[in-house]
PDB file of C-alpha atoms in Angstrom:
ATOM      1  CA  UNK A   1       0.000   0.000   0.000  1.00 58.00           C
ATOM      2  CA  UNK A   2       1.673   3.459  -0.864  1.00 75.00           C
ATOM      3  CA  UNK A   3       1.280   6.364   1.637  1.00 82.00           C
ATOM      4  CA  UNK A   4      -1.209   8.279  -0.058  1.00 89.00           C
ATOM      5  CA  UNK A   5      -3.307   5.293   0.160  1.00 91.00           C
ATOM      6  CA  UNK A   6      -2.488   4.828   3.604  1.00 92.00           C
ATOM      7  CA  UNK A   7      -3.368   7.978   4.582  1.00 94.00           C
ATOM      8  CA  UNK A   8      -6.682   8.504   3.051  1.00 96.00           C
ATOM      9  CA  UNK A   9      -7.842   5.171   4.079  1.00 96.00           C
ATOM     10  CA  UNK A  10      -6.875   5.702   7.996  1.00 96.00           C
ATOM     11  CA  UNK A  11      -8.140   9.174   7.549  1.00 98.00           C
ATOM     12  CA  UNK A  12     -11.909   8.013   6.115  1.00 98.00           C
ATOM     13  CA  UNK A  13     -11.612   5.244   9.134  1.00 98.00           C
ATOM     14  CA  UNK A  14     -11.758   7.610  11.496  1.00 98.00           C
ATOM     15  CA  UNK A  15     -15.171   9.504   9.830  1.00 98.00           C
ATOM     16  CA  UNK A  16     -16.647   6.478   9.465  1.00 97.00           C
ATOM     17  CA  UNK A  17     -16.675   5.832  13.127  1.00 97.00           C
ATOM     18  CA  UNK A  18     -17.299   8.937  13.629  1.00 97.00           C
ATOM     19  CA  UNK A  19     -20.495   9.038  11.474  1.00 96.00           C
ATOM     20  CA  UNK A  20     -21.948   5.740  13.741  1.00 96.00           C
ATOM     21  CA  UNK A  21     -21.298   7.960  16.820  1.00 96.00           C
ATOM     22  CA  UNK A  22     -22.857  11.093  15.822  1.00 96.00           C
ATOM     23  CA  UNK A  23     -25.980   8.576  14.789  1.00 96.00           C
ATOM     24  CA  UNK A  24     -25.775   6.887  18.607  1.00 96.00           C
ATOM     25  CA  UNK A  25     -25.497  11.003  20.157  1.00 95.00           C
ATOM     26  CA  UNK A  26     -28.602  11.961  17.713  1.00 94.00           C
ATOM     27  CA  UNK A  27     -30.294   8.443  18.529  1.00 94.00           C
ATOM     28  CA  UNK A  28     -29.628   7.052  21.715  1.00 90.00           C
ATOM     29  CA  UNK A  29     -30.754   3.785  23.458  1.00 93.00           C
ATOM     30  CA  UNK A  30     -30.662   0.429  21.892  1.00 93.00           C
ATOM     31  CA  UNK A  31     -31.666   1.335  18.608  1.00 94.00           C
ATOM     32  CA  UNK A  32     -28.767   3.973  18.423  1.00 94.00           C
ATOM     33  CA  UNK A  33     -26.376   1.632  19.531  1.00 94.00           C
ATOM     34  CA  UNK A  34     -27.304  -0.745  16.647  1.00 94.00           C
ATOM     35  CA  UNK A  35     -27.312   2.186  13.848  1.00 95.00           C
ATOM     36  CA  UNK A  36     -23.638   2.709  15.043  1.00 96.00           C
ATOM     37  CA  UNK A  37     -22.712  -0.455  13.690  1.00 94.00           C
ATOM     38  CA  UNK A  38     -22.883   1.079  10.336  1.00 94.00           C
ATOM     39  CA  UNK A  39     -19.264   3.032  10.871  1.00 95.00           C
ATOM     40  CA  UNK A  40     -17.545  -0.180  11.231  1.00 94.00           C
ATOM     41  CA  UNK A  41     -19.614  -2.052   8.450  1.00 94.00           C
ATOM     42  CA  UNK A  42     -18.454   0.915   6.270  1.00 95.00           C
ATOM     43  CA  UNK A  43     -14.917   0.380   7.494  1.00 95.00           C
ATOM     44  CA  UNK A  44     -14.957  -3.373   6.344  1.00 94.00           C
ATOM     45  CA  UNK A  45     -16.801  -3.146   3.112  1.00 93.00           C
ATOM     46  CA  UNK A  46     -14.189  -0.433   2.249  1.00 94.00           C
ATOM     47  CA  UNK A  47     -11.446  -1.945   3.552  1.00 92.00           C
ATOM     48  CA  UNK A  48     -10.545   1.041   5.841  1.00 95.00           C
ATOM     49  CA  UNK A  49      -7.375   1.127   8.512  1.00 94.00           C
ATOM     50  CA  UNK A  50      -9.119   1.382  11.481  1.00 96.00           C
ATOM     51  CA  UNK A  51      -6.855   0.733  14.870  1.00 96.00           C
ATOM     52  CA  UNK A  52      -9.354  -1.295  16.531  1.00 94.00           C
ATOM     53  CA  UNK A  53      -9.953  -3.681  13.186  1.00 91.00           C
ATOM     54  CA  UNK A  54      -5.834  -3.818  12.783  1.00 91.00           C
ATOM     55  CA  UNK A  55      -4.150  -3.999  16.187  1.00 90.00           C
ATOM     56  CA  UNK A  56      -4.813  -8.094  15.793  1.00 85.00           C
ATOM     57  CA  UNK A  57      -2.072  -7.797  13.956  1.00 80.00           C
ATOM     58  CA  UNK A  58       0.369  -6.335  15.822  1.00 79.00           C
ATOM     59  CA  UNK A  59       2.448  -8.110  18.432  1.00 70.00           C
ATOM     60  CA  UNK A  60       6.145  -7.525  18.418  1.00 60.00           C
ATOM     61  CA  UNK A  61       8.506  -6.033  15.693  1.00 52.00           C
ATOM     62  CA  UNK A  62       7.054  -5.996  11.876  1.00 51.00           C
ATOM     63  CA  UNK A  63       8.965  -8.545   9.966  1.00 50.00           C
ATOM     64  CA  UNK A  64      11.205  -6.111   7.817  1.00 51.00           C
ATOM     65  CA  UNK A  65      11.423  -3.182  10.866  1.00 48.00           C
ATOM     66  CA  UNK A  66       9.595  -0.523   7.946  1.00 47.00           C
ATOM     67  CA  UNK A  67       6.649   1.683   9.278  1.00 44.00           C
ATOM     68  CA  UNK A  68       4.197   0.258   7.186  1.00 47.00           C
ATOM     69  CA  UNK A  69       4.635  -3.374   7.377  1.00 55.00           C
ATOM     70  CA  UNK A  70       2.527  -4.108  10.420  1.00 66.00           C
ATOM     71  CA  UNK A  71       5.009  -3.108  13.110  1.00 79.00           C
ATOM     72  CA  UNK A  72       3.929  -0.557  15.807  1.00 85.00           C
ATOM     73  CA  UNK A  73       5.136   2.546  14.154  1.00 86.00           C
ATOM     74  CA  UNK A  74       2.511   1.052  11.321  1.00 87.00           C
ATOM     75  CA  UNK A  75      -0.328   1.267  13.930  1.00 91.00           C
ATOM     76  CA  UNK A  76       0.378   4.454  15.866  1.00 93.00           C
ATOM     77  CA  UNK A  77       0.243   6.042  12.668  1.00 93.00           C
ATOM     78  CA  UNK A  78      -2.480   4.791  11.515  1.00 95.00           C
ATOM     79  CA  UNK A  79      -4.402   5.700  14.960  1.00 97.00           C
ATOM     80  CA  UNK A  80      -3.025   9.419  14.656  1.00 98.00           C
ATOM     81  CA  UNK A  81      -4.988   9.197  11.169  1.00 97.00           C
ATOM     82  CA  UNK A  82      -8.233   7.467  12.621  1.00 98.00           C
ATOM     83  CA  UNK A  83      -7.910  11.057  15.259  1.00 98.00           C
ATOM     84  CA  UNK A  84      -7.689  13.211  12.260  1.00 98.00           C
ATOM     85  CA  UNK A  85     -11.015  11.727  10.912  1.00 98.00           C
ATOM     86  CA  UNK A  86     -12.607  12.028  14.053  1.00 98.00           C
ATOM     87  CA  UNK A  87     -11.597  15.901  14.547  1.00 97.00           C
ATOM     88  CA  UNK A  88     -12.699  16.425  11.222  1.00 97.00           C
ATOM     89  CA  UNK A  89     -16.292  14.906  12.020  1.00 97.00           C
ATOM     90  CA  UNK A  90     -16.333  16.558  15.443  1.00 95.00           C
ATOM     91  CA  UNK A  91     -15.406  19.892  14.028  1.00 93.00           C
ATOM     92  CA  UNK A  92     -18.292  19.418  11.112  1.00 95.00           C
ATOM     93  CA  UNK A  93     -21.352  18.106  13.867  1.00 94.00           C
ATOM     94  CA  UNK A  94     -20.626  19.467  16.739  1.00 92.00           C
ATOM     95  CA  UNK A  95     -23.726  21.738  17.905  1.00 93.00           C
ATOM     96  CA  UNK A  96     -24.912  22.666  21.305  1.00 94.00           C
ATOM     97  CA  UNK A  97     -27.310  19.438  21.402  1.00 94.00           C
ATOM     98  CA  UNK A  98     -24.285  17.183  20.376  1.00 95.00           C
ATOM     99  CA  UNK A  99     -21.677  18.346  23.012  1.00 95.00           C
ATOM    100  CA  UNK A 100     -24.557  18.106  25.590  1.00 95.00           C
ATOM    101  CA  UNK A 101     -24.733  14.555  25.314  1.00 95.00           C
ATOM    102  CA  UNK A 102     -21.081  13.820  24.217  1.00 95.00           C
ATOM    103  CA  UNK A 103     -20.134  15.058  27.491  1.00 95.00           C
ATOM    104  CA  UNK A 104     -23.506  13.411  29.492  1.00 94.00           C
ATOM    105  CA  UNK A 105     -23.607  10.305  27.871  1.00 94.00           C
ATOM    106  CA  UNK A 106     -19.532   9.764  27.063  1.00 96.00           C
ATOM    107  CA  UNK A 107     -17.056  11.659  28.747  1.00 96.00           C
ATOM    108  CA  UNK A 108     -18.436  12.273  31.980  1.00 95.00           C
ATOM    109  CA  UNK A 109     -18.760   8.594  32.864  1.00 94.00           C
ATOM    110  CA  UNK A 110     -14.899   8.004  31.602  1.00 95.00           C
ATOM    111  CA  UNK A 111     -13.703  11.211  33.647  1.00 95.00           C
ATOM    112  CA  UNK A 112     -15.770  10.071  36.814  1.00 94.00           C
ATOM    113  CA  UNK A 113     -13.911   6.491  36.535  1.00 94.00           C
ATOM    114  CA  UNK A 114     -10.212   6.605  37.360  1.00 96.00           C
ATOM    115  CA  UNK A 115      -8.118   5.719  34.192  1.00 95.00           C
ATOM    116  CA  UNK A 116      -7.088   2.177  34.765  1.00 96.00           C
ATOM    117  CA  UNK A 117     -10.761   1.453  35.475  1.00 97.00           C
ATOM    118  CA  UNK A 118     -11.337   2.969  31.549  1.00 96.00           C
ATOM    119  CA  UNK A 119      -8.343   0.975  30.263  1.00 97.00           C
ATOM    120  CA  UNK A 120      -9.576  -2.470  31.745  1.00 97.00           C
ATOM    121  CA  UNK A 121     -13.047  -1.892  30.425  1.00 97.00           C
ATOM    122  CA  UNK A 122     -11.423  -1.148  26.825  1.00 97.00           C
ATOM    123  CA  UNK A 123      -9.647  -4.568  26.721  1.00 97.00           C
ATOM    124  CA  UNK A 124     -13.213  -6.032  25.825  1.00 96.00           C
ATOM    125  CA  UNK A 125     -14.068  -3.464  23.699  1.00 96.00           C
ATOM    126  CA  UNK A 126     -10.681  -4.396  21.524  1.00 95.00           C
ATOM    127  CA  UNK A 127     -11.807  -7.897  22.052  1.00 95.00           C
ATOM    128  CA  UNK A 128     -15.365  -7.692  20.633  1.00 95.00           C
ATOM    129  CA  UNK A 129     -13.350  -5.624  18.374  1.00 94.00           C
ATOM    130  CA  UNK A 130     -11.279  -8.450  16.914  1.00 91.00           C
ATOM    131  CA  UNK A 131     -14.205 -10.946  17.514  1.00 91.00           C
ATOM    132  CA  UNK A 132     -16.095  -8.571  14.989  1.00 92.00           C
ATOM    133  CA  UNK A 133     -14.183  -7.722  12.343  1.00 89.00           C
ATOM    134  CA  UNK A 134     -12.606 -10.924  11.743  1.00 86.00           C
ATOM    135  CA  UNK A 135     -16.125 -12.590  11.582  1.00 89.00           C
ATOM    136  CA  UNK A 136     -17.182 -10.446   9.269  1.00 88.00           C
ATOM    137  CA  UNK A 137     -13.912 -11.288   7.036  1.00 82.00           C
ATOM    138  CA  UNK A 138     -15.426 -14.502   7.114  1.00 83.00           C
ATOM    139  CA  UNK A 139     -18.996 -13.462   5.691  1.00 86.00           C
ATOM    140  CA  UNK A 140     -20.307 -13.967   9.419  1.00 89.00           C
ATOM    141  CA  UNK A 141     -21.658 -10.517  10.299  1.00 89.00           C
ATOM    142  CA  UNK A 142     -23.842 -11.434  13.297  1.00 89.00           C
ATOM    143  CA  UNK A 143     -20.665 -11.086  15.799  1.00 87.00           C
ATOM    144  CA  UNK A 144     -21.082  -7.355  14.768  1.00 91.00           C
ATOM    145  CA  UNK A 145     -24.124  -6.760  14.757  1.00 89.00           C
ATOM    146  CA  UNK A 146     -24.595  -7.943  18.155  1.00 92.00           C
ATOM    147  CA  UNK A 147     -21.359  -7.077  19.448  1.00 92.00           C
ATOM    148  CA  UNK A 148     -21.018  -3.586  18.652  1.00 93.00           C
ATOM    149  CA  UNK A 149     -24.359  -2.382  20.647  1.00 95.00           C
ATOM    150  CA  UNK A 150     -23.177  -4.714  23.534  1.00 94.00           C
ATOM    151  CA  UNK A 151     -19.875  -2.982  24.074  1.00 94.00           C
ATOM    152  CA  UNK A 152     -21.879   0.740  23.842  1.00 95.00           C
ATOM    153  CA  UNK A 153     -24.220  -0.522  25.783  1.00 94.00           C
ATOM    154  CA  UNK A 154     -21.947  -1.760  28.350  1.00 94.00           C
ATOM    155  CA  UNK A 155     -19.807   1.473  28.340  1.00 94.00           C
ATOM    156  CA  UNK A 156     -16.700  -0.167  27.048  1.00 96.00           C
ATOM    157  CA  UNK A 157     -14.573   2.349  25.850  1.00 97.00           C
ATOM    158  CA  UNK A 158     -13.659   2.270  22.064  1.00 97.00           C
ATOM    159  CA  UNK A 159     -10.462   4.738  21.387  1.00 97.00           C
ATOM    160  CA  UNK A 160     -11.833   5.569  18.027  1.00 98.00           C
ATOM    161  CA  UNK A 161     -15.239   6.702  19.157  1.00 97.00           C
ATOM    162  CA  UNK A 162     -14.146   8.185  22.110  1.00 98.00           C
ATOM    163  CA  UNK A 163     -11.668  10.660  19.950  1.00 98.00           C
ATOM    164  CA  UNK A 164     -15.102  11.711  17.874  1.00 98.00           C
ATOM    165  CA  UNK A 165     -16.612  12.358  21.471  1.00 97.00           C
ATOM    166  CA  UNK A 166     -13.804  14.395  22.898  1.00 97.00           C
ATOM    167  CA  UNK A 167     -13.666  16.254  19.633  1.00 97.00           C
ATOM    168  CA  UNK A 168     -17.308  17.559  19.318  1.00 96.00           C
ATOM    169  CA  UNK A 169     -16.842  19.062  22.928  1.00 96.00           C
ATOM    170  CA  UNK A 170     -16.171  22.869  22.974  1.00 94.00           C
ATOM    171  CA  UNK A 171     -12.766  23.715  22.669  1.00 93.00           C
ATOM    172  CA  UNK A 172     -12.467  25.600  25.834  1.00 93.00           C
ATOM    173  CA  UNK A 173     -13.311  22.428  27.609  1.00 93.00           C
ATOM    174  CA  UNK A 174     -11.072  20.200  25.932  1.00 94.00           C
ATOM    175  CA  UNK A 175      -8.260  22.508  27.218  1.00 94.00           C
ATOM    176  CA  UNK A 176      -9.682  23.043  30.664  1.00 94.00           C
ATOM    177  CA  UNK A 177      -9.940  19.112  31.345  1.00 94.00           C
ATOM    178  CA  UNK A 178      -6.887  18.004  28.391  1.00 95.00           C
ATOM    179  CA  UNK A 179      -5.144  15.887  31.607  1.00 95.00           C
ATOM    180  CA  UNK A 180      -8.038  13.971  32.756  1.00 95.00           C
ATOM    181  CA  UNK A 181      -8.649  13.357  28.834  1.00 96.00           C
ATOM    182  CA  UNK A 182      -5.508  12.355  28.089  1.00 96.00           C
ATOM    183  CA  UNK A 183      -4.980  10.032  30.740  1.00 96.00           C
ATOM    184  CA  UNK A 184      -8.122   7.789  30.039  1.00 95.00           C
ATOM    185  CA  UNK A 185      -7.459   8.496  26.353  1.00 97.00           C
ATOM    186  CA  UNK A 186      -4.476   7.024  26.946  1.00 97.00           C
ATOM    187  CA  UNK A 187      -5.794   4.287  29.069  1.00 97.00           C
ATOM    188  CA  UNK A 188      -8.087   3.074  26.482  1.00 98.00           C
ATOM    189  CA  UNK A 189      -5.968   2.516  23.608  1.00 97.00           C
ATOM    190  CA  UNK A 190      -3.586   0.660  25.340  1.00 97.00           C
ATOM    191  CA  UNK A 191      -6.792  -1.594  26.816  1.00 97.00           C
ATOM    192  CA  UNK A 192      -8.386  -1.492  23.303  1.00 97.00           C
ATOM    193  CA  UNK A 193      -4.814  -2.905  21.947  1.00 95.00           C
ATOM    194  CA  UNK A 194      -4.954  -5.515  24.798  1.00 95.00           C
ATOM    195  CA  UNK A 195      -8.115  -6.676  23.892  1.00 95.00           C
ATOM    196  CA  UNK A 196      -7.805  -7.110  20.425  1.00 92.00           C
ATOM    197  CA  UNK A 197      -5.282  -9.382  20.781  1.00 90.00           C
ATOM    198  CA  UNK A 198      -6.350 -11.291  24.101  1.00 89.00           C
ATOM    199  CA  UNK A 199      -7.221 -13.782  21.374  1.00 86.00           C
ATOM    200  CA  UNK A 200      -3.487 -14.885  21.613  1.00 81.00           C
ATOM    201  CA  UNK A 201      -3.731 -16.441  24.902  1.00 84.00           C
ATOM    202  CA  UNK A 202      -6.226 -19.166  23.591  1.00 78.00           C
ATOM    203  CA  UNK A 203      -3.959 -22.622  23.194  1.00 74.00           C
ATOM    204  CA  UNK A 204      -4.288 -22.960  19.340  1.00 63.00           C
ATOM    205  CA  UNK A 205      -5.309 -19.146  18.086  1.00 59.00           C
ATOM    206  CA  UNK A 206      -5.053 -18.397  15.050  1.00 57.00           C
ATOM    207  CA  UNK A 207      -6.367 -15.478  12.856  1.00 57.00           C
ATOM    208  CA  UNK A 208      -5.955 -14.195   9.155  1.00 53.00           C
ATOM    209  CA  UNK A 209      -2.871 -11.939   8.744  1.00 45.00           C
ATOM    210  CA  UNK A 210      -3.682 -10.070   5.809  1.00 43.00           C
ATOM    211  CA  UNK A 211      -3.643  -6.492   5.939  1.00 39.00           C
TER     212      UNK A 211
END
């Protein structure tokens, strides 16, 4: 894949998310949490770099040490991208209504919960996560259907989301509170990576590698 490609496709990852949590903020409840599957459906049918769909592949070095061949330089970048998406969305919806319940619905519950709390609660986000996307590889899309309103519906922290969230807030509040928010931020994707690949510790795991 060259970098323009790269780019573009971690970039879109991010608004597609973004797009399923602006629909659960409008929405709400069950039904909302269900319509947000559609940001990660996009990302598969597209074949998007999302961090959450892509950390299952990354455990140790990349094979040839480059940035781009699945090593963790690979994936950091590609999560800085997803962000990018995600401020773009939050920049383009954000309205009075949808920082209102970004902060009551979201970020209030992940500030009032100390960060390791957030980051143990994200390792089975990145679990369903994995769980999900490589189901739906294999032309099994229930795992995602049902999986992604049962980890919003549970509160489990997805980084992805949560950057769309923190992004639609008012700007005076991001800086006001940007500790608190970057320590659970930061709490989360490490427990998002963690769960995506808790598959490992099963005795004969095995997953497709592709990228």
């Amino acid at each position: 894949m060259n970098d323009s490609a790269f780019i573009v496709k971690g970039i879109l990852a991010g608004v597609c998310i973004s797009l399923g949590g602006c629909i659960y903020l409008k929405i709400g409840g069950a039904i909302g949490a269900i319509l947000f599957s559609f940001g990660l459906i996009a990302v598969i049918t597209l074949g998007l770099n999302l961090f959450t769909g892509k950390a299952r592949f990354v455990w140790g070095a990349a094979p040839d040490g480059s940035w781009n061949q699945g090593g963790y330089p690979w994936l950091i970048a590609m999560l800085l991208l997803n962000i990018c998406g995600c401020i773009i969305m939050g920049m383009l919806f954000s309205s009075p209504a949808i920082q209102e319940k970004a902060s009551a619905i979201i970020i209030d519950a992940r500030l009032s919960a100390p960060a390791w709390k957030n980051g143990l609660l994200a390792i089975g986000c990145g679990f369903i996560m994995t769980l999900s996307v490589q189901s739906a590889a294999s032309k099994n899309w229930l795992p995602l259907l049902f999986g992604i309103p049962a980890f919003i519906i549970c509160g489990l922290p997805h980084c992805i989301a949560d950057a769309f969230y923190i992004a639609s807030l008012p700007l005076d509040v991001v800086w006001a509170r940007a500790a608190d928010l970057a320590a659970f931020y930061g709490a989360i994707v490490v427990g998002n990576f963690l769960g995506c690949n808790l598959y490992r510790l099963l005795p004969s795991a095995s997953i497709t590698t592709g990228h």
